[in-house]
Amino acid sequence: MGEAKSLRVKCLSEVAWKDDARMRLDIRESGGLETDQYEVKWTPGNAAGVLNLIDAVDGDGNERKVLVDVGWDVNYVEEVLKREGVDVLLAEGKIDAVAITHEHVDHFFGLPALTSINPDFLLLIPAGFTEKGRERIRASGHRGEVREMPPGEAVEIFPGIFSYTFPKKIFLRVQNEQVFYVDLAGKGVVTVTGCCHPGILDLLDRARSLFPGKPLHGVYGGLHICPFDEWTEEHDALIEKMKGYGVGLYACNHCTGTVTVRKMREAGLPVLSGSGRFGSKTDEYVGCGDVVEF
């Protein structure tokens, strides 16, 4: 297994949707969290989407760009891609892979915004995608390779950059979540996650088991600790456990929760702030357009 030479992650968008209450009501009115997401009557105009860009130099010295998740609303995603110059990278074939962390609407449904620019790219999906999800890929016009990542196995997609799919039943009838572990030379392990539905402790424990003896240099992405800020004593206990892992930097956002990042800071955990631009929900964590250098 190789070591990557450098890593930066750019948050293209951490805003999944515009109105939390409206999104939750859509789910309740459609039958609750056990409902098939494809049967939910989503309110028009509320969708946005999550997208991130890994920009790394791999263990062989090659620059690698991996787009992690593709958002939800196609028009929104098109605007984000143009704003951040990713549309040009796609058009010129400079995106080495596009990865869907999991099948939820806010991470996956924006795929046509990419294929309308260039339909020929490597697409990494976690095992367990539904047939409806696979049909959406086909209907998007995607013409590149679709590579299904096996659950419970670290796959080195480029030297020092690994995909790992957690076997996990997720609400709205979604299965499994793909994350990325980057073994960064001289620094340690960085993990990049979409929502971290398997849980932050499992995410960190897997990093330890895959890269024994290496420090946990950083964590990027949504951590799904308390996304709607409904804090409980169980969350306090979780934060206390997180302190024992010695993570060098938390560059979290999206579904982590604003109360969560405040509690993390109060506990002494190193949480990176953001700029609060482009519709980001807060400047208390990494937001849209922000770049994290690991």
XYZ file of N, CA and C in Angstrom, residues 1-4 58-60 154-162 182-184 210-211:
63
model
N 0.846 -1.185 0.000
C 0.000 0.000 0.000
C 0.881 1.234 0.000
N 0.575 2.187 -0.883
C 1.390 3.384 -1.008
C 0.949 4.491 -0.070
N 1.694 5.593 -0.108
C 1.358 6.778 0.667
C 1.190 7.955 -0.284
N 0.107 8.698 -0.118
C -0.088 9.902 -0.914
C 0.889 10.976 -0.452
N -0.747 11.342 -5.583
C -0.701 9.974 -5.076
C 0.728 9.497 -4.858
N 0.848 8.261 -4.431
C 2.157 7.718 -4.093
C 3.113 7.600 -5.254
N 2.600 7.638 -6.475
C 3.448 7.601 -7.669
C 3.771 8.992 -8.196
N -10.938 -2.640 1.898
C -10.236 -1.439 1.447
C -9.706 -1.668 0.038
N -10.081 -0.773 -0.867
C -9.661 -0.872 -2.263
C -8.800 0.350 -2.581
N -7.558 0.108 -2.979
C -6.646 1.206 -3.295
C -6.932 1.670 -4.726
N -7.659 2.774 -4.858
C -8.030 3.236 -6.197
C -6.871 3.957 -6.878
N -6.039 4.630 -6.091
C -4.782 5.215 -6.544
C -3.786 5.032 -5.406
N -2.489 5.013 -5.677
C -1.518 4.766 -4.607
C -1.685 5.724 -3.422
N -2.048 5.160 -2.276
C -2.238 5.937 -1.063
C -3.647 6.435 -0.846
N -4.558 6.177 -1.798
C -5.944 6.639 -1.703
C -6.858 5.418 -1.767
N -7.629 5.207 -0.711
C -8.390 3.973 -0.552
C -9.885 4.256 -0.419
N -7.117 8.321 3.120
C -5.896 8.729 2.434
C -4.738 8.580 3.406
N -3.774 7.749 3.028
C -2.567 7.534 3.829
C -1.552 8.587 3.393
N -1.441 9.642 4.183
C -0.675 10.822 3.796
C 0.734 10.759 4.381
N -7.078 -0.440 9.610
C -6.502 -0.496 8.263
C -5.069 0.023 8.216
N -4.765 0.975 9.099
C -3.448 1.615 9.090
C -2.871 1.604 10.503
